[in-house]
PDB file of C-alpha atoms in Angstrom:
ATOM      1  CA  UNK A   1     -27.187  57.501  72.317  1.00  0.00           C
ATOM      2  CA  UNK A   2     -25.560  55.128  69.667  1.00  0.00           C
ATOM      3  CA  UNK A   3     -26.830  53.624  67.309  1.00  0.00           C
ATOM      4  CA  UNK A   4     -26.858  49.438  66.409  1.00  0.00           C
ATOM      5  CA  UNK A   5     -27.400  47.372  63.654  1.00  0.00           C
ATOM      6  CA  UNK A   6     -28.269  44.617  65.986  1.00  0.00           C
ATOM      7  CA  UNK A   7     -30.831  46.378  67.509  1.00  0.00           C
ATOM      8  CA  UNK A   8     -31.873  48.803  65.226  1.00  0.00           C
ATOM      9  CA  UNK A   9     -35.576  49.166  62.790  1.00  0.00           C
ATOM     10  CA  UNK A  10     -35.989  51.358  59.968  1.00  0.00           C
ATOM     11  CA  UNK A  11     -39.640  52.129  59.300  1.00  0.00           C
ATOM     12  CA  UNK A  12     -40.607  54.097  56.147  1.00  0.00           C
ATOM     13  CA  UNK A  13     -44.060  55.770  56.208  1.00  0.00           C
ATOM     14  CA  UNK A  14     -46.831  56.105  53.626  1.00  0.00           C
ATOM     15  CA  UNK A  15     -43.927  57.029  50.632  1.00  0.00           C
ATOM     16  CA  UNK A  16     -47.285  55.847  47.778  1.00  0.00           C
ATOM     17  CA  UNK A  17     -47.115  56.915  44.635  1.00  0.00           C
ATOM     18  CA  UNK A  18     -50.194  59.229  44.614  1.00  0.00           C
ATOM     19  CA  UNK A  19     -49.397  61.609  47.714  1.00  0.00           C
ATOM     20  CA  UNK A  20     -45.807  62.162  46.129  1.00  0.00           C
ATOM     21  CA  UNK A  21     -45.875  64.534  43.358  1.00  0.00           C
ATOM     22  CA  UNK A  22     -47.732  67.371  45.427  1.00  0.00           C
ATOM     23  CA  UNK A  23     -44.536  66.745  48.337  1.00  0.00           C
ATOM     24  CA  UNK A  24     -42.409  69.340  48.853  1.00  0.00           C
ATOM     25  CA  UNK A  25     -38.942  66.965  48.276  1.00  0.00           C
ATOM     26  CA  UNK A  26     -41.319  63.909  47.861  1.00  0.00           C
ATOM     27  CA  UNK A  27     -38.441  61.998  45.173  1.00  0.00           C
ATOM     28  CA  UNK A  28     -35.156  62.850  47.618  1.00  0.00           C
ATOM     29  CA  UNK A  29     -36.755  61.154  50.353  1.00  0.00           C
ATOM     30  CA  UNK A  30     -37.764  58.507  48.153  1.00  0.00           C
ATOM     31  CA  UNK A  31     -33.934  58.721  46.708  1.00  0.00           C
ATOM     32  CA  UNK A  32     -32.791  59.062  50.910  1.00  0.00           C
ATOM     33  CA  UNK A  33     -34.601  55.603  52.292  1.00  0.00           C
ATOM     34  CA  UNK A  34     -33.849  53.644  49.653  1.00  0.00           C
ATOM     35  CA  UNK A  35     -30.643  54.421  49.605  1.00  0.00           C
ATOM     36  CA  UNK A  36     -30.238  53.735  53.545  1.00  0.00           C
ATOM     37  CA  UNK A  37     -32.763  50.647  52.870  1.00  0.00           C
ATOM     38  CA  UNK A  38     -30.201  49.369  50.525  1.00  0.00           C
ATOM     39  CA  UNK A  39     -27.792  49.387  53.804  1.00  0.00           C
ATOM     40  CA  UNK A  40     -30.526  47.864  55.787  1.00  0.00           C
ATOM     41  CA  UNK A  41     -31.031  44.739  53.793  1.00  0.00           C
ATOM     42  CA  UNK A  42     -26.780  44.439  53.687  1.00  0.00           C
ATOM     43  CA  UNK A  43     -26.117  44.496  57.072  1.00  0.00           C
ATOM     44  CA  UNK A  44     -29.383  42.739  58.300  1.00  0.00           C
ATOM     45  CA  UNK A  45     -31.324  45.207  60.056  1.00  0.00           C
ATOM     46  CA  UNK A  46     -35.337  45.189  59.170  1.00  0.00           C
ATOM     47  CA  UNK A  47     -37.117  47.417  56.759  1.00  0.00           C
ATOM     48  CA  UNK A  48     -41.285  47.962  57.446  1.00  0.00           C
ATOM     49  CA  UNK A  49     -42.553  49.800  55.144  1.00  0.00           C
ATOM     50  CA  UNK A  50     -46.365  50.940  55.910  1.00  0.00           C
ATOM     51  CA  UNK A  51     -49.425  52.549  53.683  1.00  0.00           C
ATOM     52  CA  UNK A  52     -52.463  55.382  54.368  1.00  0.00           C
ATOM     53  CA  UNK A  53     -55.979  54.578  52.586  1.00  0.00           C
ATOM     54  CA  UNK A  54     -53.787  52.947  49.372  1.00  0.00           C
ATOM     55  CA  UNK A  55     -56.899  52.451  47.320  1.00  0.00           C
ATOM     56  CA  UNK A  56     -56.769  56.430  47.048  1.00  0.00           C
ATOM     57  CA  UNK A  57     -52.668  57.225  47.704  1.00  0.00           C
ATOM     58  CA  UNK A  58     -51.475  54.398  45.474  1.00  0.00           C
ATOM     59  CA  UNK A  59     -49.293  51.640  47.289  1.00  0.00           C
ATOM     60  CA  UNK A  60     -45.048  52.274  48.490  1.00  0.00           C
ATOM     61  CA  UNK A  61     -43.655  54.366  44.984  1.00  0.00           C
ATOM     62  CA  UNK A  62     -42.360  51.147  43.222  1.00  0.00           C
ATOM     63  CA  UNK A  63     -38.883  52.719  43.212  1.00  0.00           C
ATOM     64  CA  UNK A  64     -38.927  52.271  46.772  1.00  0.00           C
ATOM     65  CA  UNK A  65     -40.382  48.673  46.835  1.00  0.00           C
ATOM     66  CA  UNK A  66     -37.868  48.377  43.967  1.00  0.00           C
ATOM     67  CA  UNK A  67     -34.365  49.184  45.583  1.00  0.00           C
ATOM     68  CA  UNK A  68     -35.122  47.200  49.109  1.00  0.00           C
ATOM     69  CA  UNK A  69     -34.568  43.651  49.053  1.00  0.00           C
ATOM     70  CA  UNK A  70     -36.842  42.535  51.768  1.00  0.00           C
ATOM     71  CA  UNK A  71     -38.822  43.819  53.662  1.00  0.00           C
ATOM     72  CA  UNK A  72     -42.828  44.052  55.924  1.00  0.00           C
ATOM     73  CA  UNK A  73     -45.842  45.332  54.561  1.00  0.00           C
ATOM     74  CA  UNK A  74     -47.681  47.430  56.210  1.00  0.00           C
ATOM     75  CA  UNK A  75     -51.322  48.856  55.599  1.00  0.00           C
ATOM     76  CA  UNK A  76     -53.479  50.612  58.808  1.00  0.00           C
ATOM     77  CA  UNK A  77     -55.956  52.932  58.809  1.00  0.00           C
ATOM     78  CA  UNK A  78     -54.629  55.068  62.138  1.00  0.00           C
ATOM     79  CA  UNK A  79     -52.391  58.055  61.051  1.00  0.00           C
ATOM     80  CA  UNK A  80     -49.974  56.904  63.953  1.00  0.00           C
ATOM     81  CA  UNK A  81     -48.208  53.494  62.930  1.00  0.00           C
ATOM     82  CA  UNK A  82     -48.403  52.222  66.365  1.00  0.00           C
ATOM     83  CA  UNK A  83     -51.626  52.581  67.060  1.00  0.00           C
ATOM     84  CA  UNK A  84     -52.350  49.574  65.023  1.00  0.00           C
ATOM     85  CA  UNK A  85     -52.698  46.509  67.621  1.00  0.00           C
ATOM     86  CA  UNK A  86     -50.825  43.154  65.162  1.00  0.00           C
ATOM     87  CA  UNK A  87     -48.055  46.336  64.460  1.00  0.00           C
ATOM     88  CA  UNK A  88     -47.443  47.057  68.276  1.00  0.00           C
ATOM     89  CA  UNK A  89     -46.898  43.543  68.626  1.00  0.00           C
ATOM     90  CA  UNK A  90     -45.241  42.927  65.613  1.00  0.00           C
ATOM     91  CA  UNK A  91     -43.184  45.922  67.241  1.00  0.00           C
ATOM     92  CA  UNK A  92     -43.109  44.439  70.779  1.00  0.00           C
ATOM     93  CA  UNK A  93     -41.510  40.604  69.469  1.00  0.00           C
ATOM     94  CA  UNK A  94     -39.437  42.008  66.820  1.00  0.00           C
ATOM     95  CA  UNK A  95     -36.837  43.000  70.245  1.00  0.00           C
ATOM     96  CA  UNK A  96     -35.543  46.472  68.196  1.00  0.00           C
ATOM     97  CA  UNK A  97     -35.606  49.162  69.873  1.00  0.00           C
ATOM     98  CA  UNK A  98     -34.218  51.657  67.640  1.00  0.00           C
ATOM     99  CA  UNK A  99     -36.533  53.072  65.477  1.00  0.00           C
ATOM    100  CA  UNK A 100     -34.814  55.136  62.206  1.00  0.00           C
ATOM    101  CA  UNK A 101     -37.730  56.700  60.950  1.00  0.00           C
ATOM    102  CA  UNK A 102     -39.032  58.729  57.594  1.00  0.00           C
ATOM    103  CA  UNK A 103     -41.515  59.139  54.811  1.00  0.00           C
ATOM    104  CA  UNK A 104     -44.168  61.298  54.143  1.00  0.00           C
ATOM    105  CA  UNK A 105     -46.228  63.335  55.359  1.00  0.00           C
ATOM    106  CA  UNK A 106     -43.657  64.086  58.323  1.00  0.00           C
ATOM    107  CA  UNK A 107     -46.040  66.763  59.569  1.00  0.00           C
ATOM    108  CA  UNK A 108     -48.464  63.967  59.782  1.00  0.00           C
ATOM    109  CA  UNK A 109     -48.574  60.318  59.883  1.00  0.00           C
ATOM    110  CA  UNK A 110     -44.722  60.363  60.106  1.00  0.00           C
ATOM    111  CA  UNK A 111     -44.987  62.527  63.200  1.00  0.00           C
ATOM    112  CA  UNK A 112     -47.791  60.283  64.827  1.00  0.00           C
ATOM    113  CA  UNK A 113     -44.916  57.408  64.607  1.00  0.00           C
ATOM    114  CA  UNK A 114     -42.931  58.697  66.371  1.00  0.00           C
ATOM    115  CA  UNK A 115     -44.913  60.419  69.631  1.00  0.00           C
ATOM    116  CA  UNK A 116     -46.877  56.236  69.303  1.00  0.00           C
ATOM    117  CA  UNK A 117     -43.075  55.027  69.725  1.00  0.00           C
ATOM    118  CA  UNK A 118     -41.658  57.135  72.422  1.00  0.00           C
ATOM    119  CA  UNK A 119     -44.594  56.584  74.028  1.00  0.00           C
ATOM    120  CA  UNK A 120     -44.162  53.040  74.180  1.00  0.00           C
ATOM    121  CA  UNK A 121     -40.737  53.488  75.046  1.00  0.00           C
ATOM    122  CA  UNK A 122     -39.080  53.138  71.756  1.00  0.00           C
ATOM    123  CA  UNK A 123     -35.608  55.604  70.934  1.00  0.00           C
ATOM    124  CA  UNK A 124     -36.617  56.972  67.334  1.00  0.00           C
ATOM    125  CA  UNK A 125     -34.669  59.042  65.590  1.00  0.00           C
ATOM    126  CA  UNK A 126     -36.246  61.107  63.263  1.00  0.00           C
ATOM    127  CA  UNK A 127     -34.189  60.521  59.140  1.00  0.00           C
ATOM    128  CA  UNK A 128     -34.155  64.406  58.618  1.00  0.00           C
ATOM    129  CA  UNK A 129     -32.962  64.048  54.912  1.00  0.00           C
ATOM    130  CA  UNK A 130     -36.104  61.351  54.395  1.00  0.00           C
ATOM    131  CA  UNK A 131     -39.251  63.073  56.245  1.00  0.00           C
ATOM    132  CA  UNK A 132     -41.166  65.351  53.427  1.00  0.00           C
ATOM    133  CA  UNK A 133     -44.566  66.822  52.986  1.00  0.00           C
ATOM    134  CA  UNK A 134     -46.638  69.202  50.826  1.00  0.00           C
ATOM    135  CA  UNK A 135     -44.860  72.485  53.132  1.00  0.00           C
ATOM    136  CA  UNK A 136     -41.133  71.453  53.919  1.00  0.00           C
ATOM    137  CA  UNK A 137     -42.220  74.637  56.353  1.00  0.00           C
ATOM    138  CA  UNK A 138     -44.478  71.368  58.332  1.00  0.00           C
ATOM    139  CA  UNK A 139     -41.851  69.326  57.810  1.00  0.00           C
ATOM    140  CA  UNK A 140     -40.219  71.615  59.848  1.00  0.00           C
ATOM    141  CA  UNK A 141     -41.837  72.199  62.472  1.00  0.00           C
ATOM    142  CA  UNK A 142     -42.588  68.236  62.472  1.00  0.00           C
ATOM    143  CA  UNK A 143     -38.860  67.220  63.277  1.00  0.00           C
ATOM    144  CA  UNK A 144     -38.848  69.973  65.738  1.00  0.00           C
ATOM    145  CA  UNK A 145     -41.953  68.757  67.656  1.00  0.00           C
ATOM    146  CA  UNK A 146     -39.799  65.385  67.205  1.00  0.00           C
ATOM    147  CA  UNK A 147     -37.360  66.519  69.291  1.00  0.00           C
ATOM    148  CA  UNK A 148     -38.673  68.287  71.574  1.00  0.00           C
ATOM    149  CA  UNK A 149     -40.401  64.678  72.236  1.00  0.00           C
ATOM    150  CA  UNK A 150     -37.347  62.792  72.868  1.00  0.00           C
ATOM    151  CA  UNK A 151     -36.600  62.197  69.041  1.00  0.00           C
ATOM    152  CA  UNK A 152     -32.926  62.774  67.095  1.00  0.00           C
ATOM    153  CA  UNK A 153     -32.407  64.245  64.194  1.00  0.00           C
ATOM    154  CA  UNK A 154     -29.754  62.007  62.422  1.00  0.00           C
ATOM    155  CA  UNK A 155     -28.924  61.745  58.380  1.00  0.00           C
ATOM    156  CA  UNK A 156     -28.858  58.849  56.943  1.00  0.00           C
ATOM    157  CA  UNK A 157     -24.823  58.852  56.767  1.00  0.00           C
ATOM    158  CA  UNK A 158     -24.905  59.064  60.316  1.00  0.00           C
ATOM    159  CA  UNK A 159     -26.991  55.863  60.574  1.00  0.00           C
ATOM    160  CA  UNK A 160     -25.091  54.389  58.011  1.00  0.00           C
ATOM    161  CA  UNK A 161     -21.575  54.497  59.528  1.00  0.00           C
ATOM    162  CA  UNK A 162     -23.068  53.658  63.224  1.00  0.00           C
ATOM    163  CA  UNK A 163     -24.239  50.695  62.445  1.00  0.00           C
ATOM    164  CA  UNK A 164     -21.294  50.212  60.401  1.00  0.00           C
ATOM    165  CA  UNK A 165     -18.731  50.952  63.138  1.00  0.00           C
ATOM    166  CA  UNK A 166     -15.533  50.019  61.929  1.00  0.00           C
ATOM    167  CA  UNK A 167     -13.680  50.150  58.451  1.00  0.00           C
ATOM    168  CA  UNK A 168     -11.793  46.502  58.387  1.00  0.00           C
ATOM    169  CA  UNK A 169     -14.048  44.330  58.217  1.00  0.00           C
ATOM    170  CA  UNK A 170     -15.941  42.454  54.761  1.00  0.00           C
ATOM    171  CA  UNK A 171     -19.503  44.467  55.656  1.00  0.00           C
ATOM    172  CA  UNK A 172     -17.742  48.033  55.387  1.00  0.00           C
ATOM    173  CA  UNK A 173     -16.149  47.141  52.202  1.00  0.00           C
ATOM    174  CA  UNK A 174     -19.222  45.768  50.613  1.00  0.00           C
ATOM    175  CA  UNK A 175     -20.897  48.227  51.913  1.00  0.00           C
ATOM    176  CA  UNK A 176     -18.447  50.271  50.656  1.00  0.00           C
ATOM    177  CA  UNK A 177     -18.578  49.322  46.971  1.00  0.00           C
ATOM    178  CA  UNK A 178     -22.206  48.648  47.061  1.00  0.00           C
ATOM    179  CA  UNK A 179     -23.459  52.464  48.451  1.00  0.00           C
ATOM    180  CA  UNK A 180     -21.009  54.440  49.798  1.00  0.00           C
ATOM    181  CA  UNK A 181     -18.691  55.423  47.038  1.00  0.00           C
ATOM    182  CA  UNK A 182     -21.360  56.779  44.674  1.00  0.00           C
ATOM    183  CA  UNK A 183     -22.945  58.890  47.739  1.00  0.00           C
ATOM    184  CA  UNK A 184     -20.697  61.565  48.742  1.00  0.00           C
ATOM    185  CA  UNK A 185     -20.987  63.932  46.071  1.00  0.00           C
ATOM    186  CA  UNK A 186     -25.116  63.453  45.850  1.00  0.00           C
ATOM    187  CA  UNK A 187     -26.556  67.373  47.029  1.00  0.00           C
ATOM    188  CA  UNK A 188     -29.561  66.988  49.719  1.00  0.00           C
ATOM    189  CA  UNK A 189     -31.836  69.323  51.438  1.00  0.00           C
ATOM    190  CA  UNK A 190     -32.455  69.171  54.999  1.00  0.00           C
ATOM    191  CA  UNK A 191     -36.406  69.573  55.118  1.00  0.00           C
ATOM    192  CA  UNK A 192     -37.320  67.923  58.213  1.00  0.00           C
TER     193      UNK A 192
END
């Protein structure tokens, strides 16, 4: 299964300011989600962001939102975003069957959303370096469970280069200048 930008949607789950201070590798999750969100914007891939109980957990991390040129914001009460009727209807209407999934907490809202999407027939791609939990071991366990359920683990680099598909056009040159060139030396921890 190869990712194609015209079939993809990036879904960023609950990277919220009030939750992130207790999340192991939370800063990296925000950085990586923001980076891929910027790349998605460059390539016209829709970016959706969810928030769970923003009154208590705060809104989405401002640094994330600043990096996203355009996004659709969803508030939810279910841990599984796809269990929200309006969200599920909008997903179906969008016609994007490949969902690149990341956020917090990996073993709760991200995993339950991923399972809901898989049950609904979507292809789910687990963005490993941007899925985090309070304990990294729970993020790893969530990834293992998701893979067993049919999700595909990916890195942001994998996703970006599959979306780009080729290196001889202006789209690649712009993406390379804005996103790819400075990324190669950045250290990452693959937790989830």
